[in-house]
JSON list of C-alpha atoms in Angstrom, two decimals:
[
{"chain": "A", "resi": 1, "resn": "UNK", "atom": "CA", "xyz": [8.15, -3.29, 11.76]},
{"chain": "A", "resi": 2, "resn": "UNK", "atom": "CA", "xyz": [8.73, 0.40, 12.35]},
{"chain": "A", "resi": 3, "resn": "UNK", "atom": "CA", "xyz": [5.60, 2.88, 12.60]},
{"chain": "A", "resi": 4, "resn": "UNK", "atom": "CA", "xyz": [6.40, 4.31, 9.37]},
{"chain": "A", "resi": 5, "resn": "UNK", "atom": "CA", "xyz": [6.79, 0.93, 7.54]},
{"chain": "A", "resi": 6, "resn": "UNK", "atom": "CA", "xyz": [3.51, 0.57, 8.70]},
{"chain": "A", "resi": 7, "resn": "UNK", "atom": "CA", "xyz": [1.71, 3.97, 7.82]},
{"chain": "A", "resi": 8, "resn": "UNK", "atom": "CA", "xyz": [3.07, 3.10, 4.16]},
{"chain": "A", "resi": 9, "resn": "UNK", "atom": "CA", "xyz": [1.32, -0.05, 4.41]},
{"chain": "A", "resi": 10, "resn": "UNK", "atom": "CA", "xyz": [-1.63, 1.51, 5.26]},
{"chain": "A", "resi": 11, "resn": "UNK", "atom": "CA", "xyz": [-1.53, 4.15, 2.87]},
{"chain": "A", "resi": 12, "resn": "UNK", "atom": "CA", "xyz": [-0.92, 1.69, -0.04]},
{"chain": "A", "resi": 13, "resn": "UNK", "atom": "CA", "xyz": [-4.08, 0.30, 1.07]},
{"chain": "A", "resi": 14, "resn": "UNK", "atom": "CA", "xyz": [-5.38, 3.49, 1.49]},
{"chain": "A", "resi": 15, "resn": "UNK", "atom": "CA", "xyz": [-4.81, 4.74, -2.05]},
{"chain": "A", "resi": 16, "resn": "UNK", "atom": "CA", "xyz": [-6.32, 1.11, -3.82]},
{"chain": "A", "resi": 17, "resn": "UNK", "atom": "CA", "xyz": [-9.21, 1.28, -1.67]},
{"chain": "A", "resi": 18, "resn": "UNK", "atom": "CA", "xyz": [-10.42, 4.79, -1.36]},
{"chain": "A", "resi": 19, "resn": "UNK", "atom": "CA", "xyz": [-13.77, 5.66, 0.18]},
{"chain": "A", "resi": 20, "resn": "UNK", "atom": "CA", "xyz": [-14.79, 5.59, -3.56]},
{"chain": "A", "resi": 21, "resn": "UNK", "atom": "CA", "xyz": [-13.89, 2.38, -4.09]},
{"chain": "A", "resi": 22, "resn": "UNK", "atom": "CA", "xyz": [-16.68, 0.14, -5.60]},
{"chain": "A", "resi": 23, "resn": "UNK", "atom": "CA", "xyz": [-16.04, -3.14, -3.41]},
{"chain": "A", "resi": 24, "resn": "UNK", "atom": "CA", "xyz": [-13.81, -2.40, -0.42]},
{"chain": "A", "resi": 25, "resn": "UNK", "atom": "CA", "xyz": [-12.88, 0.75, 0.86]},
{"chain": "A", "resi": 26, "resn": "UNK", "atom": "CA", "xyz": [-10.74, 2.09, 3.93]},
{"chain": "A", "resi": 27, "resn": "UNK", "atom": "CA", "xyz": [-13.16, 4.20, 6.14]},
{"chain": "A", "resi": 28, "resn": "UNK", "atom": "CA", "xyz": [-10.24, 5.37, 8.56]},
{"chain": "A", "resi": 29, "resn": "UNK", "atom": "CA", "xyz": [-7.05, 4.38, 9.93]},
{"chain": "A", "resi": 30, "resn": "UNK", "atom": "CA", "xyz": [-4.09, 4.85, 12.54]},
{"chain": "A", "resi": 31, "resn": "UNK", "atom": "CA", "xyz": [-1.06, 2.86, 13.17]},
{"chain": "A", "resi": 32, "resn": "UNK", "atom": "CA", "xyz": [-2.94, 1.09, 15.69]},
{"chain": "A", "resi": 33, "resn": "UNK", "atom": "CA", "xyz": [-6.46, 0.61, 14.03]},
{"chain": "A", "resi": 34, "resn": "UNK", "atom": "CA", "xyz": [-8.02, -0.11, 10.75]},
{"chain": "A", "resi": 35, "resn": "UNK", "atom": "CA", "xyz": [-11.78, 0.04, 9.93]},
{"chain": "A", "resi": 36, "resn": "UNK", "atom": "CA", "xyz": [-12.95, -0.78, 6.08]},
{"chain": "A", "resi": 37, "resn": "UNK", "atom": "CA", "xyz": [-16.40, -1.11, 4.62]},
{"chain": "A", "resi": 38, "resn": "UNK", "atom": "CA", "xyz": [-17.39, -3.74, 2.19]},
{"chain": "A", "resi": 39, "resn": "UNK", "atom": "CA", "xyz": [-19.82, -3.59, -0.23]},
{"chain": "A", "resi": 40, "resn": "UNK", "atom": "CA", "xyz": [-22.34, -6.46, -0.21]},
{"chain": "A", "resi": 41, "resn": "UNK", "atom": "CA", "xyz": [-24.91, -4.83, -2.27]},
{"chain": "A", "resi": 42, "resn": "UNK", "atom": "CA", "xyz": [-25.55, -0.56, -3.32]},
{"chain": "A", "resi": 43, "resn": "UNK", "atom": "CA", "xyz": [-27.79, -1.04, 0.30]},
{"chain": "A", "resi": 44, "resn": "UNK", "atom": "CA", "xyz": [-25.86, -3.49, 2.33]},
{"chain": "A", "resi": 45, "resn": "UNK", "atom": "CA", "xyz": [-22.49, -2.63, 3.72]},
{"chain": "A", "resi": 46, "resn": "UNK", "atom": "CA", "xyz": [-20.47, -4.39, 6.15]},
{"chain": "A", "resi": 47, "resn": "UNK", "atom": "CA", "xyz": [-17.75, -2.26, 8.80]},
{"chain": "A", "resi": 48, "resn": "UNK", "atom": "CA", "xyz": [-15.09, -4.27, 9.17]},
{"chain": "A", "resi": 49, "resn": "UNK", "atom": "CA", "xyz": [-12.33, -3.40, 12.07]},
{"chain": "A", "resi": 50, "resn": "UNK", "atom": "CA", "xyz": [-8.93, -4.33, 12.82]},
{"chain": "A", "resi": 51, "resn": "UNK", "atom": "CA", "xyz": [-6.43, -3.85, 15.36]},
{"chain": "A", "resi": 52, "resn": "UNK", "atom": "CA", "xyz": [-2.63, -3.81, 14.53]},
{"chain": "A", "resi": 53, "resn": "UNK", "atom": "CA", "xyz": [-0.37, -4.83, 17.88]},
{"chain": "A", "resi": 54, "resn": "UNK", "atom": "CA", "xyz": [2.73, -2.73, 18.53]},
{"chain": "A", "resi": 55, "resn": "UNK", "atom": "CA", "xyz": [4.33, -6.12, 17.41]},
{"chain": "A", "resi": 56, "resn": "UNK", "atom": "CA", "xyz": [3.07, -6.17, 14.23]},
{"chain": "A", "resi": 57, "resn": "UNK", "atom": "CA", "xyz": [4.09, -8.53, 12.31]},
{"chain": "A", "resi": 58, "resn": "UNK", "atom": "CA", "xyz": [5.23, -10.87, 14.67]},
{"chain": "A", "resi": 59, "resn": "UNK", "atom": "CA", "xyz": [1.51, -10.31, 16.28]},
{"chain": "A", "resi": 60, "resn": "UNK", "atom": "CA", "xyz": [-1.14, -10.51, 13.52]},
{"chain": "A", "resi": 61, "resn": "UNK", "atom": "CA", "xyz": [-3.86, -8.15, 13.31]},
{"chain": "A", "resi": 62, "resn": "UNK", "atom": "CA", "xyz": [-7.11, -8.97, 15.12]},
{"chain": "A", "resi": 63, "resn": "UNK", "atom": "CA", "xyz": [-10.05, -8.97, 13.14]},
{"chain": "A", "resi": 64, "resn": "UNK", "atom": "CA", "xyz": [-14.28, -8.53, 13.99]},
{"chain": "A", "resi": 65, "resn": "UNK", "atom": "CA", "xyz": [-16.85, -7.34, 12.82]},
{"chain": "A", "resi": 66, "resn": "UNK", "atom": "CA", "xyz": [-20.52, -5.93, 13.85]},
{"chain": "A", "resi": 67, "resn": "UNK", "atom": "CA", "xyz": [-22.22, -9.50, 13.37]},
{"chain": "A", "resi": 68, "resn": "UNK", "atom": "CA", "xyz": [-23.31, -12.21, 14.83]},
{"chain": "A", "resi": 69, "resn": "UNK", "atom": "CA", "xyz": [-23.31, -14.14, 11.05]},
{"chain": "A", "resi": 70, "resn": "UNK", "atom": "CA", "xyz": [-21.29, -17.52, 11.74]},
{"chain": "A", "resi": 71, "resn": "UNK", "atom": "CA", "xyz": [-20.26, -17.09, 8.34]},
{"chain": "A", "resi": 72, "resn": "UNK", "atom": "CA", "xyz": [-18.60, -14.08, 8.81]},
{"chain": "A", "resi": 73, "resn": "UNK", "atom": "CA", "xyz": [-17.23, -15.34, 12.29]},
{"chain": "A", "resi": 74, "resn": "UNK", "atom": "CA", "xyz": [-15.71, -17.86, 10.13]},
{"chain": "A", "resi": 75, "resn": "UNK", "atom": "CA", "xyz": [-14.31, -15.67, 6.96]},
{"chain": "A", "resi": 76, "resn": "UNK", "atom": "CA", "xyz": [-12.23, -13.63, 9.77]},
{"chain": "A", "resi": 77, "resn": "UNK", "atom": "CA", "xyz": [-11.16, -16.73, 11.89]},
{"chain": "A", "resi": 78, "resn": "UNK", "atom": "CA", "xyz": [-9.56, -17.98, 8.65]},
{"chain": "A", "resi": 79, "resn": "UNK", "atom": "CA", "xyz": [-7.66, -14.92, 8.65]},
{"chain": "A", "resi": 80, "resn": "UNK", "atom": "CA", "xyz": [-5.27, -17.03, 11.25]},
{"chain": "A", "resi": 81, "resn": "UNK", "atom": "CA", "xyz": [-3.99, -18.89, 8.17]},
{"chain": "A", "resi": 82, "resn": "UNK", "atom": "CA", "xyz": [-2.42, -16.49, 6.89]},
{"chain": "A", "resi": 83, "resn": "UNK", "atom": "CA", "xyz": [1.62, -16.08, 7.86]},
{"chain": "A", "resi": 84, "resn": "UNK", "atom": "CA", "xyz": [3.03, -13.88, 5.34]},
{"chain": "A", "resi": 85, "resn": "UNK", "atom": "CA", "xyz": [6.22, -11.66, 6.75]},
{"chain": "A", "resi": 86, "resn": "UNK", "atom": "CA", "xyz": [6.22, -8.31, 6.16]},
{"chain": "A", "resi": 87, "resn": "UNK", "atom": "CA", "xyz": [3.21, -7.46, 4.85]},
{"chain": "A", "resi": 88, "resn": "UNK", "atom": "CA", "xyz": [0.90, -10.07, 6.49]},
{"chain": "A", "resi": 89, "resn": "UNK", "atom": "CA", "xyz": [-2.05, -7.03, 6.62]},
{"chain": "A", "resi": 90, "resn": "UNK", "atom": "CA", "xyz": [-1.86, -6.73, 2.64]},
{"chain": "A", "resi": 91, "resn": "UNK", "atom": "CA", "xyz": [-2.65, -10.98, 2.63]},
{"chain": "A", "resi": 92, "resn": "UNK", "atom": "CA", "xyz": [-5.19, -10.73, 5.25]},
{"chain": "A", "resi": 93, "resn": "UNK", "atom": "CA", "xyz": [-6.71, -8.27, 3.70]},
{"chain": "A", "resi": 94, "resn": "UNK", "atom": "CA", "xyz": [-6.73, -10.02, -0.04]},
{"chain": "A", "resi": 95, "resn": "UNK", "atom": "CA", "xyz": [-7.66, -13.01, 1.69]},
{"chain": "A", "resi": 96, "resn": "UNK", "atom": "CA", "xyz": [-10.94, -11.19, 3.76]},
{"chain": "A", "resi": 97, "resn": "UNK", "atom": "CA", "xyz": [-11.70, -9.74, 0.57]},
{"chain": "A", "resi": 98, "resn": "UNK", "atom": "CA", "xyz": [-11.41, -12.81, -1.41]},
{"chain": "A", "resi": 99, "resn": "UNK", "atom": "CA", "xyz": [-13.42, -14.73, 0.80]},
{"chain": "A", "resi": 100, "resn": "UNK", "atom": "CA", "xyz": [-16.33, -12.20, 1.50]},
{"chain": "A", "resi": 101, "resn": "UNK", "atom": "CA", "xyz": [-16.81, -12.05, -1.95]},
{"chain": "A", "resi": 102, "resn": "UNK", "atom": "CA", "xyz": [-16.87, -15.69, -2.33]},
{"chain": "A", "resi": 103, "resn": "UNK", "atom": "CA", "xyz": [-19.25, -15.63, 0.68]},
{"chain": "A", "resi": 104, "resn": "UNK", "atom": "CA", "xyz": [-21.71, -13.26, -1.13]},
{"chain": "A", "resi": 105, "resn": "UNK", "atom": "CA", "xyz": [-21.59, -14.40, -4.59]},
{"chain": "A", "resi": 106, "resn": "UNK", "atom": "CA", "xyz": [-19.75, -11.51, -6.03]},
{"chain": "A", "resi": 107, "resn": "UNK", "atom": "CA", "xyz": [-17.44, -11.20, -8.21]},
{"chain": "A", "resi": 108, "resn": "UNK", "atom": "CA", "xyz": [-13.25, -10.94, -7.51]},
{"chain": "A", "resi": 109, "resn": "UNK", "atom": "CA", "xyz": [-12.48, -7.08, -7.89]},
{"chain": "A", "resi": 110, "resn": "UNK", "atom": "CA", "xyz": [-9.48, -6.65, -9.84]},
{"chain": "A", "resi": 111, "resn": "UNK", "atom": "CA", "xyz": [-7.56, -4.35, -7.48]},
{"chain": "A", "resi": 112, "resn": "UNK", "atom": "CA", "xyz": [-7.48, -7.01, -4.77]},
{"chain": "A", "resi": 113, "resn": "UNK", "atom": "CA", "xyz": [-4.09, -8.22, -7.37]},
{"chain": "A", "resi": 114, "resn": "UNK", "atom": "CA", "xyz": [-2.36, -5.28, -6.10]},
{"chain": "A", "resi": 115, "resn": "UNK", "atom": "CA", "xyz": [-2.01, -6.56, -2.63]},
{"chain": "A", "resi": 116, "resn": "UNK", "atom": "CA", "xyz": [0.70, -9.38, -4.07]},
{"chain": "A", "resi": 117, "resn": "UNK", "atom": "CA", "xyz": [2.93, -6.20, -4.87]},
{"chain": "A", "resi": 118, "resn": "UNK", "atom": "CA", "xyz": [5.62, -4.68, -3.43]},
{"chain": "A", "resi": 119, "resn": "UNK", "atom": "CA", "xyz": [5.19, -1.40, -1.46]},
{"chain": "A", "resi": 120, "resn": "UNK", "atom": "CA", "xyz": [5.25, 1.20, -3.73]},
{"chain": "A", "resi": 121, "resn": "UNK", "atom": "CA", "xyz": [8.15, 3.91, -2.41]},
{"chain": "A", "resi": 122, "resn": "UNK", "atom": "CA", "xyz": [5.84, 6.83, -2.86]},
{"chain": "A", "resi": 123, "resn": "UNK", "atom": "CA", "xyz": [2.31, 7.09, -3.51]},
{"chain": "A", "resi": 124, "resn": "UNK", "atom": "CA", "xyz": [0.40, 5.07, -5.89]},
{"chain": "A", "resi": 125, "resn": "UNK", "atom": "CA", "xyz": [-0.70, 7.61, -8.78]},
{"chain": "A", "resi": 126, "resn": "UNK", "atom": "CA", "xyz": [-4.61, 7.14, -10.27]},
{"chain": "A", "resi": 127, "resn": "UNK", "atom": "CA", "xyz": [-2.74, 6.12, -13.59]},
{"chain": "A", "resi": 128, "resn": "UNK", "atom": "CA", "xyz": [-0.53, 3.44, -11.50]},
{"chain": "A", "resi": 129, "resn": "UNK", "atom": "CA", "xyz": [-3.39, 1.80, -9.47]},
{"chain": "A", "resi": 130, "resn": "UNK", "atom": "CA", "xyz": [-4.80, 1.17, -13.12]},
{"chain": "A", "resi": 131, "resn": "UNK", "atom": "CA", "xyz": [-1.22, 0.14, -14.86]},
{"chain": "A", "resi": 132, "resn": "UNK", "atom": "CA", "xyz": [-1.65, -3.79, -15.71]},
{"chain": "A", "resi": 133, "resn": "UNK", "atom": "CA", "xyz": [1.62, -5.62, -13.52]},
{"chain": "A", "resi": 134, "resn": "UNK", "atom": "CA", "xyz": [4.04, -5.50, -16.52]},
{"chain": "A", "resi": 135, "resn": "UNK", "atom": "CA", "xyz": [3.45, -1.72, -16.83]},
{"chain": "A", "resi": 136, "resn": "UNK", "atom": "CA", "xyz": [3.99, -1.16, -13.05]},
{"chain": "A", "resi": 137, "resn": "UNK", "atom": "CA", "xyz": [6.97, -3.73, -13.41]},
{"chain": "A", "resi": 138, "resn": "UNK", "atom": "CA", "xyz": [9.19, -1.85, -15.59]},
{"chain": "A", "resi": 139, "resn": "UNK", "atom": "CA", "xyz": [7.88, 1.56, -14.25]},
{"chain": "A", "resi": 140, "resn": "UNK", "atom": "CA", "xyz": [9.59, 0.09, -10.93]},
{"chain": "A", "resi": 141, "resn": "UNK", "atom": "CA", "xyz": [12.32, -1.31, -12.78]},
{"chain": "A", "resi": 142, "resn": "UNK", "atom": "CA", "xyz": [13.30, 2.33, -14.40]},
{"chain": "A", "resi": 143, "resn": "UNK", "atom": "CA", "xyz": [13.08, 3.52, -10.63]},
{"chain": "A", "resi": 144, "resn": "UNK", "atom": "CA", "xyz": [15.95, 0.51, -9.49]},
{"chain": "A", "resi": 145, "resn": "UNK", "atom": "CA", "xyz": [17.87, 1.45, -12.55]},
{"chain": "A", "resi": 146, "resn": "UNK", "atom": "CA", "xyz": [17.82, 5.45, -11.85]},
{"chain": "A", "resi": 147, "resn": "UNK", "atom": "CA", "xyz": [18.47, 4.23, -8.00]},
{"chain": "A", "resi": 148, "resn": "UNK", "atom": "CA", "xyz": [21.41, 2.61, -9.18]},
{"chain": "A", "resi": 149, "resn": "UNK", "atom": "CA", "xyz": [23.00, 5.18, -11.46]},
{"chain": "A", "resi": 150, "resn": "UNK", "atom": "CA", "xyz": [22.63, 7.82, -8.43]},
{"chain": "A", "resi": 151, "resn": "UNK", "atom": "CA", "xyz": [24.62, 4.85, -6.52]},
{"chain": "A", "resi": 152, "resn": "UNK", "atom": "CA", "xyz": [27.35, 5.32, -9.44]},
{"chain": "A", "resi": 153, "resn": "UNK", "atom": "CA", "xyz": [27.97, 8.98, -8.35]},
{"chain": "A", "resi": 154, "resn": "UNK", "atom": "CA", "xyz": [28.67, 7.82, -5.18]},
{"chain": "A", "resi": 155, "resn": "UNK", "atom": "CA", "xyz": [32.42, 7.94, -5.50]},
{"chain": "A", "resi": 156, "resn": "UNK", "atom": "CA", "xyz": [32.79, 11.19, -7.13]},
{"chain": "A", "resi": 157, "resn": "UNK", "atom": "CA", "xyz": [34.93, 14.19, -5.15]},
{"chain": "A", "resi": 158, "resn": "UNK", "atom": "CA", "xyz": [32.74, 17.41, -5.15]},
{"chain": "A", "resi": 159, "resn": "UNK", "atom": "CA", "xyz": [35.00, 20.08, -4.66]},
{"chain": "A", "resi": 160, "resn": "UNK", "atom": "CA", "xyz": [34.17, 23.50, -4.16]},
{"chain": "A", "resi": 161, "resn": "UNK", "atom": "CA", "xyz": [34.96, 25.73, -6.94]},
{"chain": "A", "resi": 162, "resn": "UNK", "atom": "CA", "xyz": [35.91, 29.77, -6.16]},
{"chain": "A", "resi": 163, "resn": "UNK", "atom": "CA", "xyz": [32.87, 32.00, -7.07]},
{"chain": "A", "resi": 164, "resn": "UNK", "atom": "CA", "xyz": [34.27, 33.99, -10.14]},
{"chain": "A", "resi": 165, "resn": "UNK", "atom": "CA", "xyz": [31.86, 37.52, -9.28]},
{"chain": "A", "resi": 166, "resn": "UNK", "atom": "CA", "xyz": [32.32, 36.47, -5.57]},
{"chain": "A", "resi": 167, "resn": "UNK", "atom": "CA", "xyz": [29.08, 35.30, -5.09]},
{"chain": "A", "resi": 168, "resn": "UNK", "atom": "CA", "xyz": [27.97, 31.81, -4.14]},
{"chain": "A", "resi": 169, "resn": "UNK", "atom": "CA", "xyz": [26.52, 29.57, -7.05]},
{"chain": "A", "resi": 170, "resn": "UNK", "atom": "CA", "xyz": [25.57, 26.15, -5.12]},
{"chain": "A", "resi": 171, "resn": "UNK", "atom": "CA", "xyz": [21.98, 26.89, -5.46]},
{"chain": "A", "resi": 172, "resn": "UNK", "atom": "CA", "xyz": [22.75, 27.26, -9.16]},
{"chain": "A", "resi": 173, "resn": "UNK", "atom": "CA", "xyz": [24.52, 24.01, -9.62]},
{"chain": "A", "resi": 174, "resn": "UNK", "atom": "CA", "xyz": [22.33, 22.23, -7.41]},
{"chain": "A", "resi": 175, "resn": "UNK", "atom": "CA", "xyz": [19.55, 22.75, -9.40]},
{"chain": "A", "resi": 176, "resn": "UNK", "atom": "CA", "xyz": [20.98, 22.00, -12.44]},
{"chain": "A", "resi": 177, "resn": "UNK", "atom": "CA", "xyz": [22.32, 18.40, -11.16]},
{"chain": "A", "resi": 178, "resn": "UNK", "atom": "CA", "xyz": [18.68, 17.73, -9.68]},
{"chain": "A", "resi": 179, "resn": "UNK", "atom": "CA", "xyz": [17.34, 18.27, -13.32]},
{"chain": "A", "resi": 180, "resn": "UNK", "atom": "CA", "xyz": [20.24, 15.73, -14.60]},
{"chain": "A", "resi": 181, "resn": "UNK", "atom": "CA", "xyz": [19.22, 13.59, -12.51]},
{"chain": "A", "resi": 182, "resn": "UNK", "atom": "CA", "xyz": [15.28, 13.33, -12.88]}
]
């Protein structure tokens, strides 16, 4: 995986868990290194680290945390299990969060779903990390479709027309094709 397939990884992780985030949030990260926090309790909070190989995916991230708890030892060892292609740090993660909160009693946080999507192609909006799937589904369908109908102007000519005052009007035109277009 390139470095910038995996900074958008990490920013889609980023922008579901925020340092705000009531369950899980990402503390920090780099292309190389992940640290989270997880929220056991308002008082109890559990860092959480990972290191991503330069051969990510191929090489899974390596997980530990600050504990000697066999039953954490044992929620990150499980992390092994999971072989999932391209975005085998989004199912790790689901999966450590899914089992930590199974491990603590707590309840499944919602936003944990999100990790079964695709990469978003830009950032994920406050009003998209909320969107239920079928809302998110056709708001990425609409983007395929527009995708496509750019694809359509493919095989148009642009010639260049002669200024009629002698001055140069691409600017002009360009903008008004961009608005067309969004």
């Amino acid at each position: 995986m390139s470095v910038s397939g995996l900074k958008a990884e990490l920013k889609f992780l980023e922008s579901i868990f925020d340092p705000n985030h009531e369950r899980f949030r990402i503390i920090d990260w780099k292309p190389d290194e992940l640290s989270c926090q997880f929220n056991v309790t308002g008082e109890k909070l559990l860092i959480i680290h990972c290191n991503i190989t330069e051969s990510y995916p191929s090489t899974p991230p390596i997980w530990f945390v600050e504990s000697d708890d066999p039953s954490l030892t044992e929620v990150l060892e499980r992390l092994e299990d999971v072989r999932r292609g391209s975005t085998l740090l989004l199912q790790q993660l689901k999966r450590l969060i899914c089992d930590l909160c199974r491990l603590y009693n707590l309840p499944q946080h919602p936003d944990v779903e999100m990790l079964d999507q695709p990469l978003p192609a830009g950032p994920i909006s406050h009003e998209r990390k909320h969107a239920t799937t079928d809302e998110v589904t056709s708001e990425e369908e609409e983007e395929e479709e527009m995708a496509e109908d750019i694809e359509d102007l493919d095989h148009y000519d642009m010639k260049e027309e002669e200024p009629v005052d002698g001055k140069n009007n691409n600017g002009v035109v360009l903008k008004c094709i961009f608005k067309l277009c969004i």
